[in-house]
């Protein structure tokens, strides 16, 4: 664990979580519609991030998936539901791994089995026919190479092309000659290039005009030629590079001869690099060699020697790769580079690239590419080594020195469940014995890798030992036994570290384990941030103004002077003193006015700041919807139902905190719809409906509310069953539920303990029902309703406030404390005379417009004592609350106002208190408790069964 | 702005991954002669930023949405004067993409840094990138210039 990881952690976590979510969303569509490039890129980014942070177990998983997706996008594999399932498993596993890393920042448990499955997917080659029929061509077209083509390039470049054809040869000659500035070619050419947006060419021309160093000019000219040549190839228009090359050839042929000979001579540098004893010496030699190549490259660009240019560019890049240890410096590479270094000399005889030269150069180019492909250090190497270390439980230098081939072999051995051990052999001491040992190893097992090590023995004598990595098809005890036979005294061979092939942990990720984790980071758009900086700047300025007024001591000094004067002269004030007093009064007044203005401005600025802060928390509701397609896919597949999920309005913006709360209820309702509402295709067809069911998820803004509808076209709610259940649960007075409207009947499903499914299913009937959904929705100040047409489906409607963070409340005082009641539950505030209170069956109540209203002392509801005696006279303040069904009156000491408050996170100890829904901080720093009206109703109605008659419906 | 700031060579970092941009920036910050003046999320964005900011060097990712690195290189041939260093894990030595990038005049091709967790690997990778940038700009390496590169992840890195 290091500091850098911690520093980068938030970025890593946010990015990987975001990519995983996007990836999952892309994958849950039907296989044919998946945008392969998009999916590939998500996986690629995840892999890159994990590699960067060194979480090799995640990297190897993402890497295996990426490799498969790469084949898909290349058209070598096709996507279908089965392999999408495996990809989704990988997504789940990555989520779990991310959670594990979040806890301890350690490399999580490897998912070897899953990695293997992904790898085997990538090796499946579809039948040729299938490959041709697969929607691959479309996917290929979408491959990330969408380039923004300039508007009809050929046409727009015509002006420049014509100008270049005329001027380029002269300009080139002038540049190579003594005085670059004598050519009048610059300006018209520059203007033409500028007119066509060829900024790079413009810039090169400008630099050419300012550069007086001959070599510098040649390099710039070469670069210019190169770019113009590219323009020619792209547009097909002749820009005069061929003519220019021919024209300048005589001027630089001598130089070409020199640099070509230099390059050939510097071949010794390659030898020096290969035999260098230090890395520094090797790098230095290679850099010098590359510099020689670069000098030829300049001329190759100038003279339009295209094959030479390609070849030498590749050669320099490969040498840089060697310097970076990305490519091994094999004798084959040295040999080909030897030929390459000699090639430019051939140009001198033929005066340019002739056919045999081009053929030779092309052949060398191919060989270099081949060498790079086979000797190139694979990119996923660290991840593969990491996963090998994980599964072998060994972490030592020998693994690092594996060649690509031995790495493959070792992975195969691990895959086949062989026992991999590391054996150190002191063959120097027993040269005769060595043969038997090697024979045993290669006979009984497979030598994956070997390396020579130098050791100093006890006598400080240097000796060579060999280390072998060997895979055996039997257990480690047998290896030890057989090794013991070869070396009974155990002095020559040492079994260093052994490990049975570790059983790879089951990939039992399962979608159920994915918790709806509230993400803690929030990405902010930079313009929003800028606005914040400005707002805060405004506040600072205002504060400075206040500070200035505060620290202005002038008034104080003048007052002191007056006091002194008055004490010196008794109380008699002179005319001047009175004038001074008057002026002072005026100044104090104007100062107060200033303060008042500042106060007003601060208030305005704070308001804007607060608005912006709230704006920060607003995100598209799509964030809550994103998880649902996966739920629908998994469940409908499991139940063999065909469901099309149709999402709309995902752009409607909502408070971030609300999203976190809504995810679970939404998932529950969607599960319910698929599980209970939607029929099997056969049932649907029987009912005359299309086999594919439609599940709609719609969000829209209506005034200050967000409306979410979840509608399916399934079988609808079963009224008879609801009646039976409701009666059995004592929720309705008679078996027919007479007196309940159809709508009321349907809405009974939100009552606690109500679950209509007769068989508790895996999916949605786990004892928790719609009452939980209702509770969660109510928590954020929302309401839920259900409508259902038999045979045609169910529609749940959620109505939510757009912002959960700011609440309008009615502030009251009770027993010396201040409380707030959410305004949305407050019907009205009334004042009643004490004499209006009656006692009905032990419950105090009053009549509100002729209807009885049960009354409760707020202090009593919250667990305090009943006031010793009710006052006989005066008036009582009553806040009338409604939960949508019933009304109660809350007796308070005083109603203090109706402010808007910002709801804060609660300390868990406060959250546990009965009836508390939230807290806010008051202007004086005190804590204001916001009461939860649902809970107040529960507390009030605890003993209200007998009071049914008393409770009045709203 | 101090005198040394004036001398700083400017870089544009082009990568669709936010994390990768952070890491590349934190590596570049180690060289006091360099300064990241902008970040772009894809090739098209990069073309706009290049026009607005005129960086001295461009660090370019290959796998990106909208316009990928190769697409950017194509446009850059005639429009962007600054040298481009390709940093990608998909452009492996000998691959056709590597050849394409070379033909399109990429000044250098590097692997993405990996394993920042293990300090040794990171420092090697970071140094490679810094050396490559220095070479492309014609500057001596940090080591040769006698400037000590502070370790990434240091207090204010």
Coordinates of C-alpha atoms in Angstrom, one line a residue, chain A residues 235-632:
Chain A
X235 CA -6.3 13.7 -51.6
X236 CA -4.7 12.2 -54.8
X237 CA -3.7 15.7 -55.8
X238 CA -0.2 16.3 -57.0
X239 CA 1.5 18.8 -54.7
X240 CA 4.8 18.7 -56.5
X241 CA 6.8 16.5 -54.0
X242 CA 8.0 14.2 -56.8
X243 CA 9.4 17.1 -58.8
X244 CA 10.8 18.6 -55.7
X245 CA 12.6 15.4 -54.7
X246 CA 14.2 15.1 -58.2
X247 CA 15.2 18.8 -58.1
X248 CA 16.9 18.7 -54.8
X249 CA 18.6 15.3 -55.3
X250 CA 21.8 16.7 -56.9
X251 CA 22.0 19.2 -54.0
X252 CA 22.0 16.6 -51.3
X253 CA 23.4 13.5 -52.9
X254 CA 26.7 14.1 -51.4
X255 CA 25.2 14.4 -48.0
X256 CA 23.2 11.2 -48.5
X257 CA 26.4 9.4 -49.3
X258 CA 27.9 10.7 -46.1
X259 CA 25.0 9.8 -43.8
X260 CA 24.5 6.4 -45.5
X261 CA 28.1 5.6 -44.9
X262 CA 27.9 6.8 -41.4
X263 CA 25.0 4.6 -40.7
X264 CA 26.7 1.6 -42.1
X265 CA 29.8 2.4 -40.0
X266 CA 27.8 2.8 -36.9
X267 CA 26.8 -0.9 -37.0
X268 CA 29.6 -1.5 -34.5
X269 CA 27.4 0.4 -32.1
X270 CA 24.8 -2.3 -32.2
X271 CA 27.5 -4.9 -31.3
X272 CA 28.6 -2.6 -28.5
X273 CA 25.0 -2.4 -27.3
X274 CA 24.6 -6.1 -27.3
X275 CA 27.7 -6.8 -25.4
X276 CA 27.4 -3.8 -23.1
X277 CA 27.8 -4.7 -19.4
X278 CA 25.7 -1.9 -18.1
X279 CA 22.3 -0.8 -19.1
X280 CA 23.5 2.8 -19.4
X281 CA 26.2 1.8 -21.9
X282 CA 23.7 -0.2 -23.9
X283 CA 21.2 2.7 -24.0
X284 CA 23.9 5.2 -25.0
X285 CA 25.1 3.0 -27.9
X286 CA 21.6 2.5 -29.1
X287 CA 20.8 6.2 -28.9
X288 CA 23.8 7.0 -31.0
X289 CA 22.8 4.4 -33.6
X290 CA 19.2 5.8 -33.6
X291 CA 20.7 9.3 -34.2
X292 CA 22.5 7.9 -37.3
X293 CA 19.3 6.5 -38.5
X294 CA 17.5 9.8 -37.9
X295 CA 20.1 11.6 -40.1
X296 CA 19.2 9.3 -43.0
X297 CA 15.5 9.7 -42.2
X298 CA 15.7 13.4 -42.8
X299 CA 17.1 12.9 -46.3
X300 CA 14.7 10.0 -47.0
X301 CA 11.8 12.4 -46.2
X302 CA 13.4 15.2 -48.3
X303 CA 14.0 12.9 -51.3
X304 CA 10.7 11.0 -50.9
X305 CA 12.4 7.7 -50.4
X306 CA 9.3 6.1 -49.1
X307 CA 10.4 2.5 -48.5
X308 CA 13.6 3.6 -46.9
X309 CA 11.6 5.9 -44.6
X310 CA 9.2 3.3 -43.5
X311 CA 12.0 0.8 -42.8
X312 CA 14.1 3.2 -40.9
X313 CA 11.2 4.6 -38.9
X314 CA 10.3 1.0 -37.9
X315 CA 14.0 0.3 -37.1
X316 CA 14.3 3.3 -34.8
X317 CA 11.0 2.4 -33.0
X318 CA 12.1 -1.1 -32.5
X319 CA 15.5 0.1 -31.1
X320 CA 13.6 2.3 -28.7
X321 CA 11.5 -0.7 -27.7
X322 CA 14.7 -2.6 -27.0
X323 CA 15.9 0.3 -24.9
X324 CA 12.7 0.1 -22.9
X325 CA 13.0 -3.6 -22.6
X326 CA 9.9 -4.2 -24.5
X327 CA 11.7 -6.2 -27.1
X328 CA 14.6 -8.6 -26.6
X329 CA 17.7 -7.8 -28.6
X330 CA 18.1 -11.1 -30.4
X331 CA 20.9 -12.0 -32.8
X332 CA 18.2 -12.2 -35.5
X333 CA 17.2 -8.6 -34.8
X334 CA 20.9 -7.5 -34.9
X335 CA 21.3 -9.4 -38.2
X336 CA 18.3 -7.8 -39.9
X337 CA 19.3 -4.4 -38.6
X338 CA 22.8 -5.0 -40.2
X339 CA 21.2 -5.4 -43.6
X340 CA 18.9 -2.4 -43.0
X341 CA 21.9 -0.2 -42.1
X342 CA 23.6 -1.1 -45.3
X343 CA 20.6 -0.5 -47.6
X344 CA 20.8 3.3 -47.9
X345 CA 24.3 2.9 -49.5
X346 CA 22.6 1.0 -52.3
X347 CA 20.6 4.1 -53.1
X348 CA 23.7 5.9 -54.2
X349 CA 24.3 3.6 -57.1
X350 CA 20.8 3.6 -58.4
X351 CA 20.1 7.2 -57.6
X352 CA 16.9 6.4 -55.8
X353 CA 14.6 3.5 -54.9
X354 CA 14.5 1.1 -57.8
X355 CA 12.5 -2.1 -58.0
X356 CA 15.1 -4.5 -56.5
X357 CA 15.8 -2.0 -53.7
X358 CA 12.1 -1.7 -52.9
X359 CA 11.6 -5.5 -52.8
X360 CA 14.6 -5.8 -50.5
X361 CA 13.3 -3.0 -48.2
X362 CA 9.9 -4.6 -48.1
X363 CA 11.4 -7.9 -47.2
X364 CA 13.4 -6.4 -44.3
X365 CA 10.3 -4.5 -43.2
X366 CA 8.4 -7.7 -42.9
X367 CA 11.2 -9.5 -41.1
X368 CA 11.5 -6.7 -38.6
X369 CA 7.7 -6.8 -37.9
X370 CA 7.9 -10.6 -37.5
X371 CA 10.7 -10.3 -35.0
X372 CA 8.9 -7.6 -33.1
X373 CA 5.8 -9.8 -33.0
X374 CA 7.5 -12.9 -31.7
X375 CA 10.1 -11.2 -29.4
X376 CA 7.9 -8.4 -28.2
X377 CA 7.2 -8.5 -24.5
X378 CA 3.6 -9.2 -24.2
X379 CA 1.5 -6.5 -22.7
X380 CA -0.5 -8.6 -20.3
X381 CA 2.6 -10.1 -18.9
X382 CA 2.4 -8.4 -15.5
X383 CA -1.1 -9.6 -15.1
X384 CA -0.3 -13.1 -16.2
X385 CA 2.6 -13.3 -13.8
X386 CA 0.5 -11.8 -11.1
X387 CA -2.1 -14.4 -11.6
X388 CA 0.5 -17.2 -11.7
X389 CA 2.0 -15.9 -8.5
X390 CA -1.5 -15.9 -7.0
X391 CA -2.3 -19.4 -8.1
X392 CA 1.2 -20.9 -7.4
X393 CA 1.6 -19.0 -4.1
X394 CA 5.1 -18.2 -5.1
X395 CA 6.6 -14.8 -5.7
X396 CA 10.2 -15.1 -6.9
X397 CA 12.6 -13.9 -9.4
X398 CA 12.4 -16.9 -11.6
X399 CA 8.9 -16.1 -12.8
X400 CA 10.1 -12.7 -13.9
X401 CA 12.6 -14.2 -16.2
X402 CA 10.1 -16.4 -18.0
X403 CA 10.2 -16.2 -21.8
X404 CA 6.8 -15.9 -23.6
X405 CA 7.0 -19.5 -24.5
X406 CA 7.8 -20.7 -21.0
X407 CA 5.1 -18.4 -19.6
X408 CA 2.6 -20.2 -21.9
X409 CA 3.9 -23.6 -20.8
X410 CA 3.6 -22.6 -17.1
X411 CA 0.1 -21.4 -17.5
X412 CA -0.8 -24.6 -19.3
X413 CA 0.7 -26.6 -16.5
X414 CA -1.2 -24.7 -13.9
X415 CA -4.4 -25.1 -15.9
X416 CA -3.9 -28.8 -16.1
X417 CA -3.6 -29.0 -12.4
X418 CA 0.0 -30.1 -12.3
X419 CA 2.3 -29.5 -9.3
X420 CA 4.8 -26.8 -10.1
X421 CA 8.0 -26.7 -8.0
X422 CA 11.2 -24.9 -8.1
X423 CA 14.4 -26.9 -7.7
X424 CA 17.8 -25.6 -7.2
X425 CA 20.6 -27.9 -8.3
X426 CA 24.3 -27.6 -7.6
X427 CA 25.5 -29.4 -10.7
X428 CA 29.0 -28.0 -10.5
X429 CA 29.7 -30.2 -7.5
X430 CA 28.4 -33.3 -9.1
X431 CA 28.9 -33.0 -12.9
X432 CA 28.5 -36.7 -13.3
X433 CA 25.2 -36.8 -11.5
X434 CA 23.7 -34.0 -13.5
X435 CA 22.6 -36.2 -16.4
X436 CA 20.5 -38.4 -14.2
X437 CA 18.9 -35.5 -12.6
X438 CA 18.0 -33.7 -15.8
X439 CA 16.7 -37.0 -17.2
X440 CA 14.5 -37.5 -14.2
X441 CA 13.0 -34.1 -14.5
X442 CA 12.3 -34.2 -18.1
X443 CA 11.1 -37.8 -17.9
X444 CA 8.8 -37.5 -14.9
X445 CA 7.8 -33.9 -15.4
X446 CA 8.2 -31.0 -17.7
X447 CA 10.9 -28.4 -17.3
X448 CA 9.1 -25.2 -17.8
X449 CA 12.1 -22.8 -17.3
X450 CA 15.6 -22.8 -16.0
X451 CA 18.1 -20.1 -15.0
X452 CA 21.7 -19.9 -13.9
X453 CA 22.5 -18.2 -10.6
X454 CA 25.8 -17.3 -9.0
X455 CA 26.2 -18.2 -5.4
X456 CA 28.9 -17.7 -2.9
X457 CA 29.2 -20.8 -0.7
X458 CA 30.3 -20.9 2.9
X459 CA 34.0 -20.7 1.9
X460 CA 33.2 -17.5 -0.1
X461 CA 33.9 -19.4 -3.3
X462 CA 31.8 -18.5 -6.2
X463 CA 29.8 -21.3 -7.7
X464 CA 27.1 -21.7 -10.3
X465 CA 23.8 -23.2 -9.4
X466 CA 20.9 -23.9 -11.7
X467 CA 17.3 -23.2 -10.9
X468 CA 14.5 -25.1 -12.6
X469 CA 10.8 -24.5 -12.7
X470 CA 9.3 -28.0 -13.2
X471 CA 5.7 -29.2 -13.6
X472 CA 5.0 -32.7 -12.4
X473 CA 1.8 -34.7 -12.8
X474 CA 1.9 -35.9 -9.2
X475 CA 1.9 -34.6 -5.7
X476 CA 4.7 -32.8 -4.0
X477 CA 5.3 -35.7 -1.6
X478 CA 6.1 -37.9 -4.5
X479 CA 8.5 -35.3 -6.0
X480 CA 10.3 -35.1 -2.7
X481 CA 10.5 -38.8 -2.5
X482 CA 11.9 -39.3 -6.0
X483 CA 14.3 -36.4 -5.5
X484 CA 15.5 -38.1 -2.3
X485 CA 16.3 -41.2 -4.3
X486 CA 18.6 -39.2 -6.6
X487 CA 20.2 -37.4 -3.7
X488 CA 19.8 -39.3 -0.4
X489 CA 22.0 -36.8 1.5
X490 CA 20.0 -33.9 0.1
X491 CA 23.1 -31.9 -0.6
X492 CA 22.9 -31.3 -4.3
X493 CA 19.2 -30.7 -5.0
X494 CA 16.9 -28.5 -3.1
X495 CA 13.2 -28.2 -3.4
X496 CA 12.8 -24.5 -2.9
X497 CA 9.2 -23.9 -2.7
X498 CA 6.3 -26.1 -3.6
X499 CA 2.7 -25.6 -3.9
X500 CA 0.0 -27.9 -5.1
X501 CA -1.9 -26.2 -7.9
X502 CA -4.2 -24.1 -5.9
X503 CA -7.8 -24.9 -6.5
X504 CA -9.2 -21.8 -8.0
X505 CA -11.9 -20.3 -6.0
X506 CA -15.4 -20.8 -7.4
X507 CA -16.7 -17.9 -9.3
X508 CA -19.9 -18.0 -7.3
X509 CA -20.3 -14.3 -7.7
X510 CA -24.0 -14.3 -8.4
X511 CA -26.0 -11.2 -9.1
X512 CA -27.7 -11.3 -5.8
X513 CA -24.5 -10.4 -4.1
X514 CA -24.2 -7.1 -5.8
X515 CA -25.2 -4.6 -3.3
X516 CA -26.7 -1.4 -4.2
X517 CA -23.8 0.5 -2.9
X518 CA -24.2 4.2 -2.7
X519 CA -21.2 5.7 -4.5
X520 CA -19.4 8.3 -2.6
X521 CA -17.8 10.3 -5.3
X522 CA -19.6 12.7 -7.6
X523 CA -18.2 14.0 -10.8
X524 CA -18.6 17.7 -11.3
X525 CA -18.7 19.5 -14.6
X526 CA -15.9 22.1 -14.7
X527 CA -18.2 25.0 -15.5
X528 CA -20.1 24.3 -12.3
X529 CA -16.9 24.4 -10.4
X530 CA -15.9 27.7 -12.0
X531 CA -19.2 29.2 -10.9
X532 CA -18.5 28.0 -7.4
X533 CA -15.1 29.7 -7.4
X534 CA -16.8 32.9 -8.5
X535 CA -19.5 32.6 -5.8
X536 CA -17.0 32.0 -3.1
X537 CA -14.9 34.9 -4.4
X538 CA -18.0 37.1 -4.1
X539 CA -18.5 35.9 -0.5
X540 CA -14.9 36.7 0.3
X541 CA -15.2 40.2 -1.1
X542 CA -18.3 40.9 1.0
X543 CA -16.7 39.6 4.0
X544 CA -13.8 42.0 3.5
X545 CA -16.2 44.8 3.3
X546 CA -17.8 43.8 6.6
X547 CA -14.4 43.4 8.1
X548 CA -13.5 46.9 7.0
X549 CA -16.6 48.4 8.5
X550 CA -16.1 46.4 11.7
X551 CA -12.5 47.6 12.2
X552 CA -13.1 51.2 11.3
X553 CA -12.4 52.8 14.7
X554 CA -13.2 56.3 13.7
X555 CA -16.7 56.2 15.3
X556 CA -15.3 54.7 18.5
X557 CA -12.6 57.4 18.8
X558 CA -15.1 60.2 18.3
X559 CA -17.5 58.8 20.8
X560 CA -14.6 58.5 23.4
X561 CA -13.7 62.0 22.7
X562 CA -17.2 63.2 23.4
X563 CA -17.4 61.2 26.6
X564 CA -14.1 62.7 27.7
X565 CA -15.2 66.1 26.9
X566 CA -18.5 65.7 28.7
X567 CA -16.8 64.4 31.9
X568 CA -14.3 67.3 31.8
X569 CA -16.9 69.9 31.4
X570 CA -19.6 68.2 33.5
X571 CA -22.6 67.4 31.5
X572 CA -22.7 70.7 29.7
X573 CA -22.2 70.3 26.0
X574 CA -21.0 73.2 23.9
X575 CA -22.7 74.1 20.6
X576 CA -19.8 72.4 18.8
X577 CA -20.2 69.3 20.8
X578 CA -23.8 69.0 19.9
X579 CA -22.9 69.5 16.3
X580 CA -20.3 66.8 16.6
X581 CA -22.8 64.5 18.2
X582 CA -25.2 65.1 15.4
X583 CA -22.6 64.3 12.8
X584 CA -21.7 61.2 14.7
X585 CA -25.2 60.1 14.8
X586 CA -25.5 60.6 11.1
X587 CA -22.3 58.6 10.5
X588 CA -23.5 55.8 12.8
X589 CA -26.7 55.7 10.8
X590 CA -24.9 55.6 7.5
X591 CA -22.6 52.9 8.8
X592 CA -25.6 50.9 9.9
X593 CA -27.1 51.3 6.4
X594 CA -23.9 50.0 4.9
X595 CA -24.0 47.0 7.2
X596 CA -27.6 46.5 6.2
X597 CA -26.7 46.6 2.6
X598 CA -23.8 44.2 3.1
X599 CA -26.1 41.9 5.0
X600 CA -28.5 41.9 2.1
X601 CA -25.8 41.2 -0.4
X602 CA -24.4 38.4 1.7
X603 CA -27.8 37.0 2.0
X604 CA -28.2 37.1 -1.8
X605 CA -24.7 35.6 -2.4
X606 CA -25.4 32.9 0.2
X607 CA -28.6 32.0 -1.5
X608 CA -26.9 31.7 -4.9
X609 CA -24.2 29.6 -3.3
X610 CA -26.8 27.4 -1.6
X611 CA -28.6 27.0 -4.9
X612 CA -25.4 25.9 -6.6
X613 CA -24.6 23.5 -3.8
X614 CA -28.0 21.9 -4.3
X615 CA -27.5 21.8 -8.0
X616 CA -24.4 19.8 -7.4
X617 CA -26.4 17.0 -6.0
X618 CA -28.7 16.8 -8.9
X619 CA -28.2 13.9 -11.3
X620 CA -30.3 12.2 -14.0
X621 CA -32.7 9.6 -12.8
X622 CA -31.1 7.3 -15.3
X623 CA -28.5 6.6 -12.6
X624 CA -31.2 4.7 -10.7
X625 CA -32.6 3.1 -13.9
X626 CA -29.2 1.7 -15.0
X627 CA -29.3 -1.3 -12.9
X628 CA -32.7 -2.5 -13.9
X629 CA -32.0 -3.9 -17.4
X630 CA -29.7 -6.4 -15.8
X631 CA -32.3 -7.4 -13.3
X632 CA -34.9 -7.9 -16.0

